[in-house]
Coordinates of C-alpha atoms in Angstrom, one line a residue:
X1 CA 0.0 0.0 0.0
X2 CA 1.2 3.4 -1.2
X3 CA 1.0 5.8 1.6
X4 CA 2.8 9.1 0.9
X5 CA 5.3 11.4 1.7
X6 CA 6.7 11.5 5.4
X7 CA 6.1 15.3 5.4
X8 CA 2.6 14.3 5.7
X9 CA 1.2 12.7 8.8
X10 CA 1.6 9.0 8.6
X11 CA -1.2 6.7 8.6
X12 CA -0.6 4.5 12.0
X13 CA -2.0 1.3 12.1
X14 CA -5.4 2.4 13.8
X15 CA -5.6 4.6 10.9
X16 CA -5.2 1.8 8.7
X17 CA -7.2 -0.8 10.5
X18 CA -10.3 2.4 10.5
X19 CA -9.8 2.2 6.2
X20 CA -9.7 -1.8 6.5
X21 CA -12.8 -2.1 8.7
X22 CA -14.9 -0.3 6.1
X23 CA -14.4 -2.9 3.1
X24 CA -15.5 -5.8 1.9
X25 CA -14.5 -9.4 2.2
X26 CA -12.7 -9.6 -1.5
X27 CA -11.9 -5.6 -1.4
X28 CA -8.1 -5.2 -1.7
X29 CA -6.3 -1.4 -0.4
X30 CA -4.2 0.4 -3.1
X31 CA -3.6 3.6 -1.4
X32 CA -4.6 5.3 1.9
X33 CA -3.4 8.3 3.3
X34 CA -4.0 11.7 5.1
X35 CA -4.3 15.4 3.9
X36 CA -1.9 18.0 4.9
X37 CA -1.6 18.4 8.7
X38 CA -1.7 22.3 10.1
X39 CA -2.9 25.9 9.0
X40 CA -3.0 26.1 4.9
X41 CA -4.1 29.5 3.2
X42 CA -4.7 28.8 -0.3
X43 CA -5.8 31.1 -3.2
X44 CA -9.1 32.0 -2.1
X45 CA -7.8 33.2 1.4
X46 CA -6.1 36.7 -0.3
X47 CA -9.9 37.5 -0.7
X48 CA -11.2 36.3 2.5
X49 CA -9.5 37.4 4.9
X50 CA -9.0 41.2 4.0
X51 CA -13.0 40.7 3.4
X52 CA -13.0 39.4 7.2
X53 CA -11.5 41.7 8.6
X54 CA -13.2 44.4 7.0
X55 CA -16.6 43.1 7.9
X56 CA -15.4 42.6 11.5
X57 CA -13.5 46.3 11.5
X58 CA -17.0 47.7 10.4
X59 CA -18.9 45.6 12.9
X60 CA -16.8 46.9 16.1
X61 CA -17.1 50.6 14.7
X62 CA -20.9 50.0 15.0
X63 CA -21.0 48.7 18.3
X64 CA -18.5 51.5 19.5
X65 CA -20.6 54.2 17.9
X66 CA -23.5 55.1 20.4
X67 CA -24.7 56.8 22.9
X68 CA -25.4 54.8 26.4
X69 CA -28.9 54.4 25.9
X70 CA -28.6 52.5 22.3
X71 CA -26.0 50.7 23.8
X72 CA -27.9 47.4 23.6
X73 CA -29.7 47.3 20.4
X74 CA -25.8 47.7 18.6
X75 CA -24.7 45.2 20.3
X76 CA -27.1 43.2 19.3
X77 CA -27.1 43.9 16.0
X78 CA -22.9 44.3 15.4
X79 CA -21.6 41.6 17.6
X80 CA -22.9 38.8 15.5
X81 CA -21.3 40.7 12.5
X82 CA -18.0 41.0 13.9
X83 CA -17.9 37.6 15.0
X84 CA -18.8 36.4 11.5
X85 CA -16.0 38.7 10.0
X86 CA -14.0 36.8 12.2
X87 CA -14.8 33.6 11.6
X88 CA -14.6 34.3 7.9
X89 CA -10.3 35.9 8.3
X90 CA -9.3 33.4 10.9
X91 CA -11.9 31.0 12.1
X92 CA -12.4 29.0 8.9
X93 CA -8.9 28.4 8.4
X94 CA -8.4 26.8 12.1
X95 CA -11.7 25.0 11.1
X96 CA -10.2 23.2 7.9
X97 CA -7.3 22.5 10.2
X98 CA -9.2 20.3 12.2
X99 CA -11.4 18.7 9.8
X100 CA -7.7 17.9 8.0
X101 CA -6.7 16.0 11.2
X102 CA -9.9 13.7 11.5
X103 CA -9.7 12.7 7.9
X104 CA -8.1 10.0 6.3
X105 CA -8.7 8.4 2.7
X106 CA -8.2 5.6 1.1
X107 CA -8.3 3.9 -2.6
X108 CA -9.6 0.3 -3.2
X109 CA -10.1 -1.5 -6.3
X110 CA -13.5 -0.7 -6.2
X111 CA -14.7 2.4 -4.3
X112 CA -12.6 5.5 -2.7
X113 CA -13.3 6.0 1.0
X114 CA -13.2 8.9 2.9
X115 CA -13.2 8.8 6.8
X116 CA -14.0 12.1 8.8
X117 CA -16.6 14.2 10.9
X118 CA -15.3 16.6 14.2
X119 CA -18.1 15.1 16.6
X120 CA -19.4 11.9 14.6
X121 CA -17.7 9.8 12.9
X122 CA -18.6 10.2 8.9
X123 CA -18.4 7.6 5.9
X124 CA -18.1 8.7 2.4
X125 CA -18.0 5.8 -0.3
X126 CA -17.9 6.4 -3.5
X127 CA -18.1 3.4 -6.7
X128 CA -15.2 3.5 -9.0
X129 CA -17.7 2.5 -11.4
X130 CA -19.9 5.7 -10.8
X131 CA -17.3 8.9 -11.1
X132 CA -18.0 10.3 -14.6
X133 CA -15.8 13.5 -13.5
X134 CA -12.7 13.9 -11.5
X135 CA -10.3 17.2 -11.3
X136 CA -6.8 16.8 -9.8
X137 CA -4.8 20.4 -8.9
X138 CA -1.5 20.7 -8.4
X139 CA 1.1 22.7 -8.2
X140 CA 4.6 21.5 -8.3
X141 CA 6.3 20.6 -5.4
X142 CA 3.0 21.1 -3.4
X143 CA 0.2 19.4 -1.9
X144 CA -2.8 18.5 -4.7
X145 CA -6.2 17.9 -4.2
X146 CA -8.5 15.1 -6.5
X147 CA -12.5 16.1 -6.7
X148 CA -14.7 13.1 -7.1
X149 CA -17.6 15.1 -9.5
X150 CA -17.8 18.5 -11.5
X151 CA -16.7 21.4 -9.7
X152 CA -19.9 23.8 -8.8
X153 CA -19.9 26.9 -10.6
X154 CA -18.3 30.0 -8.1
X155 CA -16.4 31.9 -10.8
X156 CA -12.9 32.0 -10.7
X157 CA -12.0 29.8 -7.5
X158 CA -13.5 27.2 -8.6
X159 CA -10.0 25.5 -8.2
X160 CA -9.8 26.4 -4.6
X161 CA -10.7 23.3 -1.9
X162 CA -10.2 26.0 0.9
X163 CA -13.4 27.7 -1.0
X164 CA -14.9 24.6 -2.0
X165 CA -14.8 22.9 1.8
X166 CA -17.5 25.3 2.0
X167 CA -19.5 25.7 -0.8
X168 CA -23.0 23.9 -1.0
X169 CA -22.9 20.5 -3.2
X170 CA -18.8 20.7 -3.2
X171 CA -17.9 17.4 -5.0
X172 CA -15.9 14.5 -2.6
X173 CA -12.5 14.8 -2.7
X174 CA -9.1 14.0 -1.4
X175 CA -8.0 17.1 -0.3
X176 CA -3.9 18.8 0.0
X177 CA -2.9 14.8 -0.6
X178 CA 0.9 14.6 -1.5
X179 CA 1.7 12.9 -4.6
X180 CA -1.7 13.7 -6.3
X181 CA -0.7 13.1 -10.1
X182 CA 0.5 9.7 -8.7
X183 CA -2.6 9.1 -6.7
X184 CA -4.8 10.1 -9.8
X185 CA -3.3 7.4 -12.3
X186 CA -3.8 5.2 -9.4
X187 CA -7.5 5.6 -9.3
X188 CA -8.1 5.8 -13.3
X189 CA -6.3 2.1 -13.4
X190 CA -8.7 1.4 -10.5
X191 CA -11.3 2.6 -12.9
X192 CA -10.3 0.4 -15.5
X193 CA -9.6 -2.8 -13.7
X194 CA -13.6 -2.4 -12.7
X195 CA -14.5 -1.4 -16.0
X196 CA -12.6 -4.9 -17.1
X197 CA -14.5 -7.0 -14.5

């Protein structure tokens, strides 16, 4: 089994007997591994956190604007704001950070698995047989990401995982994977061995 660079967390064995668990009798492992560990800004993040901030800049000047008797209806109305502004320059990207460290995936010669969820445990399983569409992105020397489906239209970062972690109907995908061209000719041959059979 093909597992990835070290620079990447390593999958231990309870990572590995997690993947194994979820197959079938005759279901054989190619790959399984883990996205990039830690804080990642991508593309998307030189528009989202300037917008952030700016959201939460304008939320505090609201709440610092009135008189003692409004007091309580700006609160009310800009503290939400500003704590949305900060979710959207900071928060998120902590956010991913997590997620990243519950996930691990894995390739079999007939579905890709993906393990995750923060508070419950979550199963995606996806039939080799079924992907009419994948998209792999990478840029050289760097963690890539493979998206199991079309890409949802949201203009020009459509390319951008960080983005599309949030977007409604966001395809699957193995996401900041090392290796990713590899990984992707990996899964096409998957493809074909089922299309064989």
């Amino acid at each position: 089994i093909y597992q990835g660079k070290s620079r990447f967390r390593s999958m231990s064995s309870h990572d590995i007997a997690s993947i194994r668990n979820e197959l079938n009798r005759d279901e054989e492992l190619i790959w399984s591994g883990r996205p990039l560990q830690g804080l990642h800004l991508q593309a998307a993040d030189s528009l989202l956190i300037p917008l952030g901030l700016l959201v939460a800049s304008l939320a505090l000047l609201w709440i610092l604007m009135p008189t003692e008797p409004n007091i309580g209806t700006f609160l009310f109305l800009g503290l939400p704001c500003a704590l949305m502004g900060c979710y959207m320059a900071f928060g998120r990207v902590f956010m991913a950070a997590h997620t990243r460290s519950k996930t691990i995936y894995g390739l079999t010669n007939e579905r890709i698995v993906i393990i995750s969820g923060l508070l419950v445990r979550e199963i995606t399983s996806i039939d080799l047989q079924t992907i009419d569409e994948i998209t792999f992105d990478q840029a050289p020397g760097e963690a890539g990401s493979i998206l199991f489906g079309p890409l949802p239209n949201n203009g020009g970062l459509q390319r951008d995982v960080s983005w599309l972690s949030t977007a409604q109907h966001a395809p699957p995908r193995f996401e900041l994977i090392p290796d990713t061209k590899q990984v992707y000719d990996m899964i096409r041959s998957a493809q074909r061995s089922c299309a064989v059979h």
